[in-house]
Amino acid sequence: SSSSSSSSHVPCAYNEQDRQFYQFALVGVLFGALYVASTLFVLCFVKERAAVQTQRKVPLVPSILRTFKNAAFRPLLLGWVFDSITTAALTALFPFFVEYVVCDGKDTCAPLDTSTVTGITFAVLFLAVIVASPAWYLLSRRFGKYRVYMSYNALNCVTNALFLFCGRGDYIAMIVFTFVNGIPLGGNFLADAIVADVVDYDELLNGTRNEGGFTVFANFIPKFVSVPASAIPIAVLAMIGFTPSVLGVPQPQNAEVVNFIRLTFVFLPIGSSFFAFLAKRLYPLKTAAQVAALKAGIEKHNNNLPCIDPITGDTVELLALTDAEVGLAWQLDNFSHRELRQVLRSRSCAWLKAKMAAYLVAALVAAVAFLGLTIGFFTQIDNAQLSLVPTLSVVFFGIAIGLIAVSAIRLKNAVALARPGAFPYELAERIIESKKQGARGGDLSTLEIVNNLRAVLGDVQAELDAERRRRAH
């Protein structure tokens, strides 16, 4: 009788698994169709400026270096890394929170089951995002996009704390608090508006637009971070005794597992959102006047006139290059200004070539090491204690592959510049001098207090030298 009883439950378990599978598949198809439709809409109806369509494309490595040197972009990128941790933690632990904290038991959320509660909360979340987006847009028009963007981030820190008040059976509170959490998410589009200003600032400094570099890294690096941010909490769950579902049926969990789910689901997103808020406060283009100065400065550059950098206050004048110098300038842009200055001092590219070769070798070694870890631990993907190793090694292997490509390009250009008579010393000096005008990293040598300190120290040194000479005589 026991065997017949157990066999009668197996089809129900499999039916539940199949139902969940088709539900997720349907959601995936709907979102895929929405993504394709919105992408086609952009391609058909959003036109680029004529100047953008005709300008020379920025090569890969200069594009990467320009992106990470941009003082307006770096704090945003750090903030988005923390934002991705928030999103990844919420996404990974949301089903566990509903299943084992709110609906901990077969009839706890009656008359609804866990799948229904999860579906309703996700639907309510998307509804809140859709409803709140126009409101965030109107607020940004009224109060400025940076101020509203920071308000959206601050609210995002607060709303997740509401889930602390969700206990066993509080599925209605869960649904309400999820709707409240969706309100700040409706302002997520403001990040793209901020990036547009960053792209304009880069164009102001360099004379060409580089949307691809900024948009790729704005999306790509946070996605890299989201993989371990999702995998680590799940791996920790397995380490502290999480019992997996059996044939789609959730199993009872110990108190340690339930408390970890509750605290991590609430406090990890709060903490990462707070650090994201602090990072974004360092963003320098805060006012509408600065954004307007960007537009005016780009227009002046289009008319071959100098303009004022709205961040540093320095005069920025684009470097005039002949057709023959353009290709050489792109080659030089594969290297940092510190590296170029070292070449100018030593009058030799041999060390630069050796340095780029060392970078390439290091990237190759890292790729081989992470590939070996991935292959060696791939069979442990279902092991609670070791599953994190192949997951993270795949991520770092992908990063190493990217570094190999970048290092190979830099080495190729270093070899070309190291040929006898190939390095354009005069052009390198002009490029370094022109970039001083728009020093984006807040170069200490341009600060008045540092220059005054140097002058005082110089006077003191001169007096000491004079005193030594008098004593010598």
GROMACS .gro file of C-alpha atoms in nm:
model
  473
    1SER     CA    1   0.000   0.000   0.000
    2SER     CA    2   0.289   0.232   0.079
    3SER     CA    3   0.438   0.180  -0.266
    4SER     CA    4   0.103   0.246  -0.435
    5SER     CA    5   0.059   0.555  -0.220
    6SER     CA    6   0.403   0.694  -0.310
    7SER     CA    7   0.348   0.621  -0.678
    8SER     CA    8   0.021   0.808  -0.671
    9HIS     CA    9   0.204   1.120  -0.556
   10VAL     CA   10   0.479   1.110  -0.818
   11PRO     CA   11   0.264   1.220  -1.116
   12CYS     CA   12   0.132   1.515  -0.913
   13ALA     CA   13   0.487   1.623  -0.833
   14TYR     CA   14   0.589   1.595  -1.195
   15ASN     CA   15   0.275   1.781  -1.303
   16GLU     CA   16   0.366   2.063  -1.066
   17GLN     CA   17   0.716   2.075  -1.213
   18ASP     CA   18   0.577   2.079  -1.566
   19ARG     CA   19   0.334   2.357  -1.477
   20GLN     CA   20   0.610   2.573  -1.334
   21PHE     CA   21   0.830   2.500  -1.635
   22TYR     CA   22   0.564   2.615  -1.880
   23GLN     CA   23   0.487   2.922  -1.669
   24PHE     CA   24   0.851   3.032  -1.677
   25ALA     CA   25   0.877   2.946  -2.047
   26LEU     CA   26   0.572   3.161  -2.124
   27VAL     CA   27   0.716   3.453  -1.927
   28GLY     CA   28   1.046   3.414  -2.115
   29VAL     CA   29   0.869   3.418  -2.452
   30LEU     CA   30   0.670   3.730  -2.359
   31PHE     CA   31   0.978   3.920  -2.242
   32GLY     CA   32   1.176   3.805  -2.545
   33ALA     CA   33   0.902   3.931  -2.777
   34LEU     CA   34   0.888   4.263  -2.589
   35TYR     CA   35   1.267   4.301  -2.618
   36VAL     CA   36   1.267   4.227  -2.992
   37ALA     CA   37   0.976   4.466  -3.053
   38SER     CA   38   1.136   4.751  -2.855
   39THR     CA   39   1.471   4.698  -3.030
   40LEU     CA   40   1.308   4.709  -3.373
   41PHE     CA   41   1.122   5.024  -3.271
   42VAL     CA   42   1.451   5.194  -3.178
   43LEU     CA   43   1.619   5.085  -3.502
   44CYS     CA   44   1.331   5.212  -3.714
   45PHE     CA   45   1.239   5.539  -3.544
   46VAL     CA   46   1.537   5.668  -3.344
   47LYS     CA   47   1.780   5.846  -3.576
   48GLU     CA   48   2.141   5.928  -3.501
   49ARG     CA   49   2.292   6.264  -3.577
   50ALA     CA   50   2.452   6.294  -3.919
   51ALA     CA   51   2.787   6.379  -3.760
   52VAL     CA   52   2.778   6.054  -3.561
   53GLN     CA   53   2.709   5.848  -3.872
   54THR     CA   54   3.004   5.997  -4.064
   55GLN     CA   55   3.268   6.024  -3.791
   56ARG     CA   56   3.561   5.785  -3.772
   57LYS     CA   57   3.498   5.492  -3.536
   58VAL     CA   58   3.700   5.483  -3.216
   59PRO     CA   59   3.925   5.171  -3.201
   60LEU     CA   60   3.864   4.913  -2.928
   61VAL     CA   61   4.146   4.979  -2.681
   62PRO     CA   62   4.132   5.362  -2.699
   63SER     CA   63   3.757   5.333  -2.649
   64ILE     CA   64   3.809   5.122  -2.335
   65LEU     CA   65   4.075   5.355  -2.194
   66ARG     CA   66   3.866   5.663  -2.264
   67THR     CA   67   3.572   5.502  -2.088
   68PHE     CA   68   3.757   5.425  -1.767
   69LYS     CA   69   3.943   5.758  -1.763
   70ASN     CA   70   3.619   5.954  -1.774
   71ALA     CA   71   3.572   6.115  -1.431
   72ALA     CA   72   3.197   6.140  -1.483
   73PHE     CA   73   3.163   5.770  -1.566
   74ARG     CA   74   3.374   5.604  -1.296
   75PRO     CA   75   3.150   5.682  -0.995
   76LEU     CA   76   2.845   5.574  -1.194
   77LEU     CA   77   3.009   5.245  -1.288
   78LEU     CA   78   3.092   5.173  -0.925
   79GLY     CA   79   2.735   5.256  -0.827
   80TRP     CA   80   2.596   5.026  -1.094
   81VAL     CA   81   2.815   4.743  -0.966
   82PHE     CA   82   2.648   4.778  -0.626
   83ASP     CA   83   2.308   4.810  -0.796
   84SER     CA   84   2.368   4.480  -0.975
   85ILE     CA   85   2.443   4.316  -0.639
   86THR     CA   86   2.109   4.445  -0.513
   87THR     CA   87   1.918   4.317  -0.814
   88ALA     CA   88   2.098   3.982  -0.821
   89ALA     CA   89   2.043   3.917  -0.450
   90LEU     CA   90   1.673   4.003  -0.472
   91THR     CA   91   1.621   3.795  -0.786
   92ALA     CA   92   1.809   3.491  -0.653
   93LEU     CA   93   1.649   3.486  -0.309
   94PHE     CA   94   1.298   3.605  -0.392
   95PRO     CA   95   1.152   3.256  -0.455
   96PHE     CA   96   1.321   3.127  -0.138
   97PHE     CA   97   1.182   3.416   0.065
   98VAL     CA   98   0.828   3.348  -0.053
   99GLU     CA   99   0.858   2.970  -0.020
  100TYR     CA  100   1.035   2.935   0.315
  101VAL     CA  101   0.967   3.263   0.501
  102VAL     CA  102   0.621   3.380   0.394
  103CYS     CA  103   0.455   3.056   0.281
  104ASP     CA  104   0.643   2.816   0.508
  105GLY     CA  105   0.402   2.527   0.494
  106LYS     CA  106   0.141   2.375   0.269
  107ASP     CA  107  -0.158   2.578   0.391
  108THR     CA  108   0.023   2.883   0.531
  109CYS     CA  109  -0.083   3.111   0.243
  110ALA     CA  110  -0.422   2.950   0.189
  111PRO     CA  111  -0.626   2.985  -0.022
  112LEU     CA  112  -0.324   3.063  -0.245
  113ASP     CA  113  -0.030   2.834  -0.305
  114THR     CA  114   0.333   2.942  -0.321
  115SER     CA  115   0.350   2.958  -0.701
  116THR     CA  116   0.045   3.183  -0.714
  117VAL     CA  117   0.183   3.417  -0.448
  118THR     CA  118   0.514   3.436  -0.635
  119GLY     CA  119   0.336   3.507  -0.964
  120ILE     CA  120   0.119   3.778  -0.810
  121THR     CA  121   0.414   3.951  -0.644
  122PHE     CA  122   0.610   3.959  -0.971
  123ALA     CA  123   0.305   4.090  -1.156
  124VAL     CA  124   0.254   4.359  -0.893
  125LEU     CA  125   0.623   4.452  -0.913
  126PHE     CA  126   0.605   4.508  -1.289
  127LEU     CA  127   0.278   4.696  -1.252
  128ALA     CA  128   0.442   4.933  -1.001
  129VAL     CA  129   0.736   4.989  -1.238
  130ILE     CA  130   0.501   5.071  -1.527
  131VAL     CA  131   0.287   5.305  -1.315
  132ALA     CA  132   0.582   5.481  -1.149
  133SER     CA  133   0.792   5.542  -1.462
  134PRO     CA  134   0.588   5.840  -1.593
  135ALA     CA  135   0.593   5.993  -1.245
  136TRP     CA  136   0.972   5.970  -1.225
  137TYR     CA  137   0.994   6.123  -1.573
  138LEU     CA  138   0.777   6.419  -1.473
  139LEU     CA  139   0.976   6.468  -1.154
  140SER     CA  140   1.302   6.469  -1.352
  141ARG     CA  141   1.162   6.738  -1.582
  142ARG     CA  142   1.058   6.945  -1.280
  143PHE     CA  143   1.354   6.904  -1.043
  144GLY     CA  144   1.640   6.788  -1.269
  145LYS     CA  145   1.738   6.435  -1.359
  146TYR     CA  146   2.037   6.408  -1.125
  147ARG     CA  147   1.844   6.511  -0.814
  148VAL     CA  148   1.558   6.279  -0.901
  149TYR     CA  149   1.802   6.000  -0.990
  150MET     CA  150   1.960   6.026  -0.646
  151SER     CA  151   1.614   6.037  -0.485
  152TYR     CA  152   1.524   5.715  -0.665
  153ASN     CA  153   1.844   5.554  -0.530
  154ALA     CA  154   1.778   5.677  -0.177
  155LEU     CA  155   1.421   5.545  -0.186
  156ASN     CA  156   1.553   5.213  -0.313
  157CYS     CA  157   1.761   5.184   0.007
  158VAL     CA  158   1.455   5.232   0.225
  159THR     CA  159   1.178   5.031   0.062
  160ASN     CA  160   1.351   4.694   0.086
  161ALA     CA  161   1.354   4.725   0.467
  162LEU     CA  162   0.976   4.673   0.459
  163PHE     CA  163   1.031   4.302   0.400
  164LEU     CA  164   1.154   4.277   0.760
  165PHE     CA  165   0.788   4.298   0.860
  166CYS     CA  166   0.687   4.000   0.646
  167GLY     CA  167   0.636   3.692   0.861
  168ARG     CA  168   0.487   3.349   0.819
  169GLY     CA  169   0.158   3.373   0.631
  170ASP     CA  170   0.186   3.749   0.559
  171TYR     CA  171   0.142   3.707   0.185
  172ILE     CA  172  -0.081   4.016   0.157
  173ALA     CA  173   0.189   4.229   0.319
  174MET     CA  174   0.440   4.067   0.085
  175ILE     CA  175   0.237   4.170  -0.218
  176VAL     CA  176   0.190   4.527  -0.088
  177PHE     CA  177   0.558   4.571   0.002
  178THR     CA  178   0.660   4.435  -0.338
  179PHE     CA  179   0.445   4.701  -0.505
  180VAL     CA  180   0.614   4.968  -0.292
  181ASN     CA  181   0.955   4.829  -0.393
  182GLY     CA  182   0.856   4.857  -0.757
  183ILE     CA  183   0.803   5.234  -0.727
  184PRO     CA  184   1.175   5.327  -0.710
  185LEU     CA  185   1.252   5.070  -0.980
  186GLY     CA  186   1.034   5.275  -1.212
  187GLY     CA  187   1.308   5.538  -1.216
  188ASN     CA  188   1.574   5.298  -1.339
  189PHE     CA  189   1.558   5.452  -1.687
  190LEU     CA  190   1.714   5.770  -1.548
  191ALA     CA  191   2.052   5.592  -1.555
  192ASP     CA  192   2.041   5.596  -1.936
  193ALA     CA  193   1.972   5.971  -1.933
  194ILE     CA  194   2.274   6.021  -1.708
  195VAL     CA  195   2.493   5.810  -1.940
  196ALA     CA  196   2.389   6.034  -2.230
  197ASP     CA  197   2.546   6.329  -2.047
  198VAL     CA  198   2.862   6.124  -1.984
  199VAL     CA  199   2.887   6.051  -2.358
  200ASP     CA  200   2.850   6.423  -2.429
  201TYR     CA  201   3.127   6.501  -2.181
  202ASP     CA  202   3.356   6.250  -2.350
  203GLU     CA  203   3.279   6.409  -2.686
  204LEU     CA  204   3.359   6.751  -2.541
  205LEU     CA  205   3.704   6.630  -2.435
  206ASN     CA  206   3.792   6.413  -2.735
  207GLY     CA  207   3.593   6.543  -3.030
  208THR     CA  208   3.430   6.209  -3.120
  209ARG     CA  209   3.137   6.021  -2.970
  210ASN     CA  210   3.183   5.685  -2.803
  211GLU     CA  211   2.833   5.565  -2.710
  212GLY     CA  212   2.926   5.202  -2.767
  213GLY     CA  213   3.207   5.201  -2.511
  214PHE     CA  214   3.000   5.358  -2.236
  215THR     CA  215   2.680   5.161  -2.293
  216VAL     CA  216   2.867   4.830  -2.319
  217PHE     CA  217   3.052   4.877  -1.991
  218ALA     CA  218   2.747   5.024  -1.822
  219ASN     CA  219   2.568   4.694  -1.885
  220PHE     CA  220   2.850   4.440  -1.920
  221ILE     CA  221   3.049   4.488  -1.598
  222PRO     CA  222   2.743   4.485  -1.368
  223LYS     CA  223   2.635   4.161  -1.535
  224PHE     CA  224   2.972   4.007  -1.453
  225VAL     CA  225   2.922   4.109  -1.091
  226SER     CA  226   2.566   3.974  -1.082
  227VAL     CA  227   2.684   3.616  -1.143
  228PRO     CA  228   2.875   3.575  -0.814
  229ALA     CA  229   2.620   3.800  -0.639
  230SER     CA  230   2.352   3.545  -0.731
  231ALA     CA  231   2.563   3.232  -0.685
  232ILE     CA  232   2.724   3.305  -0.348
  233PRO     CA  233   2.402   3.331  -0.141
  234ILE     CA  234   2.270   3.010  -0.299
  235ALA     CA  235   2.600   2.833  -0.227
  236VAL     CA  236   2.594   2.953   0.134
  237LEU     CA  237   2.239   2.821   0.166
  238ALA     CA  238   2.358   2.476   0.063
  239MET     CA  239   2.650   2.493   0.307
  240ILE     CA  240   2.430   2.569   0.609
  241GLY     CA  241   2.196   2.279   0.547
  242PHE     CA  242   1.938   2.376   0.286
  243THR     CA  243   1.727   2.076   0.184
  244PRO     CA  244   1.644   2.079  -0.191
  245SER     CA  245   1.297   2.012  -0.321
  246VAL     CA  246   1.207   1.651  -0.396
  247LEU     CA  247   1.024   1.604  -0.728
  248GLY     CA  248   0.920   1.970  -0.716
  249VAL     CA  249   0.789   1.949  -0.358
  250PRO     CA  250   0.960   2.195  -0.114
  251GLN     CA  251   1.106   2.038   0.198
  252PRO     CA  252   1.107   2.175   0.556
  253GLN     CA  253   1.412   2.387   0.640
  254ASN     CA  254   1.593   2.442   0.969
  255ALA     CA  255   1.580   2.777   1.150
  256GLU     CA  256   1.933   2.871   1.043
  257VAL     CA  257   1.841   2.844   0.674
  258VAL     CA  258   1.519   3.044   0.719
  259ASN     CA  259   1.694   3.322   0.913
  260PHE     CA  260   1.973   3.340   0.654
  261ILE     CA  261   1.717   3.379   0.374
  262ARG     CA  262   1.529   3.649   0.563
  263LEU     CA  263   1.833   3.853   0.668
  264THR     CA  264   2.022   3.822   0.338
  265PHE     CA  265   1.713   3.905   0.131
  266VAL     CA  266   1.662   4.224   0.334
  267PHE     CA  267   2.003   4.352   0.445
  268LEU     CA  268   2.228   4.264   0.150
  269PRO     CA  269   2.021   4.475  -0.094
  270ILE     CA  270   1.995   4.756   0.163
  271GLY     CA  271   2.371   4.763   0.212
  272SER     CA  272   2.459   4.745  -0.156
  273SER     CA  273   2.198   5.013  -0.239
  274PHE     CA  274   2.347   5.239   0.025
  275PHE     CA  275   2.700   5.203  -0.116
  276ALA     CA  276   2.561   5.260  -0.466
  277PHE     CA  277   2.405   5.584  -0.342
  278LEU     CA  278   2.737   5.699  -0.192
  279ALA     CA  279   2.925   5.619  -0.513
  280LYS     CA  280   2.679   5.807  -0.732
  281ARG     CA  281   2.709   6.116  -0.513
  282LEU     CA  282   3.059   6.155  -0.660
  283TYR     CA  283   2.910   6.208  -1.007
  284PRO     CA  284   3.025   6.560  -1.105
  285LEU     CA  285   2.765   6.671  -1.365
  286LYS     CA  286   2.496   6.754  -1.112
  287THR     CA  287   2.327   7.069  -1.247
  288ALA     CA  288   2.131   7.160  -1.556
  289ALA     CA  289   2.374   7.448  -1.613
  290GLN     CA  290   2.663   7.201  -1.647
  291VAL     CA  291   2.466   6.990  -1.895
  292ALA     CA  292   2.380   7.301  -2.096
  293ALA     CA  293   2.749   7.397  -2.093
  294LEU     CA  294   2.828   7.053  -2.239
  295LYS     CA  295   2.596   7.110  -2.533
  296ALA     CA  296   2.730   7.460  -2.592
  297GLY     CA  297   3.089   7.337  -2.567
  298ILE     CA  298   3.033   7.064  -2.825
  299GLU     CA  299   2.881   7.321  -3.059
  300LYS     CA  300   3.184   7.545  -3.014
  301HIS     CA  301   3.417   7.256  -3.094
  302ASN     CA  302   3.218   7.185  -3.409
  303ASN     CA  303   3.301   7.543  -3.508
  304ASN     CA  304   3.672   7.496  -3.416
  305LEU     CA  305   3.644   7.715  -3.108
  306PRO     CA  306   3.772   7.642  -2.755
  307CYS     CA  307   3.527   7.586  -2.470
  308ILE     CA  308   3.518   7.555  -2.091
  309ASP     CA  309   3.515   7.215  -1.923
  310PRO     CA  310   3.204   7.226  -1.697
  311ILE     CA  311   3.371   6.997  -1.440
  312THR     CA  312   3.724   7.137  -1.405
  313GLY     CA  313   3.663   7.490  -1.535
  314ASP     CA  314   3.964   7.455  -1.766
  315THR     CA  315   3.972   7.570  -2.127
  316VAL     CA  316   3.949   7.273  -2.363
  317GLU     CA  317   4.073   7.301  -2.719
  318LEU     CA  318   4.066   6.996  -2.943
  319LEU     CA  319   4.395   6.876  -3.083
  320ALA     CA  320   4.430   6.953  -3.454
  321LEU     CA  321   4.559   6.650  -3.645
  322THR     CA  322   4.649   6.601  -4.007
  323ASP     CA  323   4.518   6.297  -4.194
  324ALA     CA  324   4.860   6.135  -4.162
  325GLU     CA  325   4.862   6.190  -3.782
  326VAL     CA  326   4.518   6.046  -3.711
  327GLY     CA  327   4.627   5.682  -3.736
  328LEU     CA  328   4.937   5.748  -3.526
  329ALA     CA  329   4.725   5.923  -3.263
  330TRP     CA  330   4.497   5.618  -3.236
  331GLN     CA  331   4.807   5.402  -3.191
  332LEU     CA  332   4.930   5.624  -2.910
  333ASP     CA  333   4.587   5.616  -2.747
  334ASN     CA  334   4.640   5.245  -2.679
  335PHE     CA  335   4.865   5.352  -2.391
  336SER     CA  336   4.825   5.566  -2.081
  337HIS     CA  337   4.980   5.910  -2.059
  338ARG     CA  338   5.212   5.781  -1.787
  339GLU     CA  339   5.343   5.518  -2.027
  340LEU     CA  340   5.384   5.775  -2.304
  341ARG     CA  341   5.573   6.009  -2.072
  342GLN     CA  342   5.804   5.724  -1.978
  343VAL     CA  343   5.875   5.663  -2.348
  344LEU     CA  344   5.947   6.033  -2.397
  345ARG     CA  345   6.190   6.034  -2.105
  346SER     CA  346   6.373   5.716  -2.206
  347ARG     CA  347   6.352   5.778  -2.582
  348SER     CA  348   6.292   5.405  -2.624
  349CYS     CA  349   5.988   5.178  -2.673
  350ALA     CA  350   6.169   4.857  -2.576
  351TRP     CA  351   6.040   4.860  -2.219
  352LEU     CA  352   5.686   4.939  -2.343
  353LYS     CA  353   5.694   4.638  -2.573
  354ALA     CA  354   5.820   4.418  -2.287
  355LYS     CA  355   5.547   4.548  -2.055
  356MET     CA  356   5.270   4.473  -2.305
  357ALA     CA  357   5.414   4.125  -2.364
  358ALA     CA  358   5.411   4.065  -1.986
  359TYR     CA  359   5.045   4.170  -1.971
  360LEU     CA  360   4.960   3.926  -2.251
  361VAL     CA  361   5.145   3.639  -2.083
  362ALA     CA  362   4.971   3.712  -1.751
  363ALA     CA  363   4.631   3.712  -1.923
  364LEU     CA  364   4.710   3.382  -2.097
  365VAL     CA  365   4.820   3.222  -1.769
  366ALA     CA  366   4.504   3.345  -1.596
  367ALA     CA  367   4.284   3.210  -1.878
  368VAL     CA  368   4.450   2.868  -1.865
  369ALA     CA  369   4.423   2.857  -1.485
  370PHE     CA  370   4.053   2.947  -1.479
  371LEU     CA  371   3.978   2.712  -1.768
  372GLY     CA  372   4.149   2.434  -1.574
  373LEU     CA  373   3.941   2.512  -1.265
  374THR     CA  374   3.625   2.513  -1.472
  375ILE     CA  375   3.699   2.176  -1.631
  376GLY     CA  376   3.833   2.022  -1.312
  377PHE     CA  377   3.537   2.120  -1.096
  378PHE     CA  378   3.261   2.102  -1.356
  379THR     CA  379   3.146   1.764  -1.223
  380GLN     CA  380   3.098   1.931  -0.882
  381ILE     CA  381   2.837   2.175  -1.011
  382ASP     CA  382   2.573   2.001  -0.798
  383ASN     CA  383   2.798   1.979  -0.493
  384ALA     CA  384   2.678   2.216  -0.221
  385GLN     CA  385   3.028   2.302  -0.101
  386LEU     CA  386   3.211   2.320  -0.436
  387SER     CA  387   2.954   2.445  -0.688
  388LEU     CA  388   3.077   2.801  -0.644
  389VAL     CA  389   3.421   2.714  -0.785
  390PRO     CA  390   3.315   2.629  -1.145
  391THR     CA  391   3.060   2.912  -1.142
  392LEU     CA  392   3.313   3.181  -1.055
  393SER     CA  393   3.593   3.029  -1.264
  394VAL     CA  394   3.377   3.055  -1.577
  395VAL     CA  395   3.321   3.425  -1.505
  396PHE     CA  396   3.692   3.494  -1.452
  397PHE     CA  397   3.780   3.287  -1.758
  398GLY     CA  398   3.562   3.518  -1.966
  399ILE     CA  399   3.734   3.823  -1.816
  400ALA     CA  400   4.074   3.669  -1.893
  401ILE     CA  401   3.973   3.614  -2.257
  402GLY     CA  402   3.884   3.982  -2.283
  403LEU     CA  403   4.218   4.080  -2.130
  404ILE     CA  404   4.398   3.858  -2.382
  405ALA     CA  405   4.233   4.042  -2.669
  406VAL     CA  406   4.311   4.385  -2.524
  407SER     CA  407   4.672   4.290  -2.437
  408ALA     CA  408   4.731   4.146  -2.783
  409ILE     CA  409   4.613   4.467  -2.948
  410ARG     CA  410   4.831   4.680  -2.721
  411LEU     CA  411   5.133   4.457  -2.785
  412LYS     CA  412   5.077   4.480  -3.161
  413ASN     CA  413   5.079   4.860  -3.145
  414ALA     CA  414   5.380   4.865  -2.912
  415VAL     CA  415   5.575   4.648  -3.158
  416ALA     CA  416   5.479   4.880  -3.445
  417LEU     CA  417   5.586   5.190  -3.251
  418ALA     CA  418   5.913   5.027  -3.141
  419ARG     CA  419   6.044   5.003  -3.497
  420PRO     CA  420   6.333   5.241  -3.572
  421GLY     CA  421   6.200   5.591  -3.638
  422ALA     CA  422   5.836   5.485  -3.597
  423PHE     CA  423   5.750   5.652  -3.265
  424PRO     CA  424   5.610   6.006  -3.318
  425TYR     CA  425   5.771   6.183  -3.022
  426GLU     CA  426   5.650   6.530  -3.118
  427LEU     CA  427   5.290   6.407  -3.163
  428ALA     CA  428   5.301   6.224  -2.827
  429GLU     CA  429   5.410   6.546  -2.656
  430ARG     CA  430   5.124   6.738  -2.820
  431ILE     CA  431   4.869   6.474  -2.716
  432ILE     CA  432   4.985   6.474  -2.354
  433GLU     CA  433   4.986   6.854  -2.344
  434SER     CA  434   4.638   6.879  -2.496
  435LYS     CA  435   4.492   6.632  -2.244
  436LYS     CA  436   4.622   6.845  -1.957
  437GLN     CA  437   4.362   7.105  -2.050
  438GLY     CA  438   4.078   6.871  -1.965
  439ALA     CA  439   4.242   6.666  -1.690
  440ARG     CA  440   3.943   6.452  -1.595
  441GLY     CA  441   4.095   6.273  -1.301
  442GLY     CA  442   4.161   6.590  -1.103
  443ASP     CA  443   4.535   6.589  -1.167
  444LEU     CA  444   4.700   6.713  -0.846
  445SER     CA  445   4.954   6.911  -1.047
  446THR     CA  446   4.675   7.143  -1.165
  447LEU     CA  447   4.550   7.235  -0.815
  448GLU     CA  448   4.649   7.580  -0.690
  449ILE     CA  449   4.719   7.462  -0.334
  450VAL     CA  450   4.966   7.203  -0.463
  451ASN     CA  451   5.144   7.460  -0.680
  452ASN     CA  452   5.168   7.700  -0.384
  453LEU     CA  453   5.308   7.423  -0.166
  454ARG     CA  454   5.566   7.341  -0.433
  455ALA     CA  455   5.667   7.708  -0.450
  456VAL     CA  456   5.714   7.725  -0.071
  457LEU     CA  457   5.916   7.404  -0.069
  458GLY     CA  458   6.124   7.538  -0.358
  459ASP     CA  459   6.205   7.857  -0.162
  460VAL     CA  460   6.299   7.654   0.145
  461GLN     CA  461   6.523   7.429  -0.066
  462ALA     CA  462   6.691   7.733  -0.224
  463GLU     CA  463   6.765   7.880   0.119
  464LEU     CA  464   6.910   7.550   0.240
  465ASP     CA  465   7.131   7.525  -0.069
  466ALA     CA  466   7.252   7.881  -0.018
  467GLU     CA  467   7.332   7.808   0.347
  468ARG     CA  468   7.532   7.496   0.247
  469ARG     CA  469   7.733   7.700  -0.004
  470ARG     CA  470   7.816   7.966   0.258
  471ARG     CA  471   7.933   7.701   0.502
  472ALA     CA  472   8.142   7.532   0.232
  473HIS     CA  473   8.324   7.859   0.166
   0.00000   0.00000   0.00000
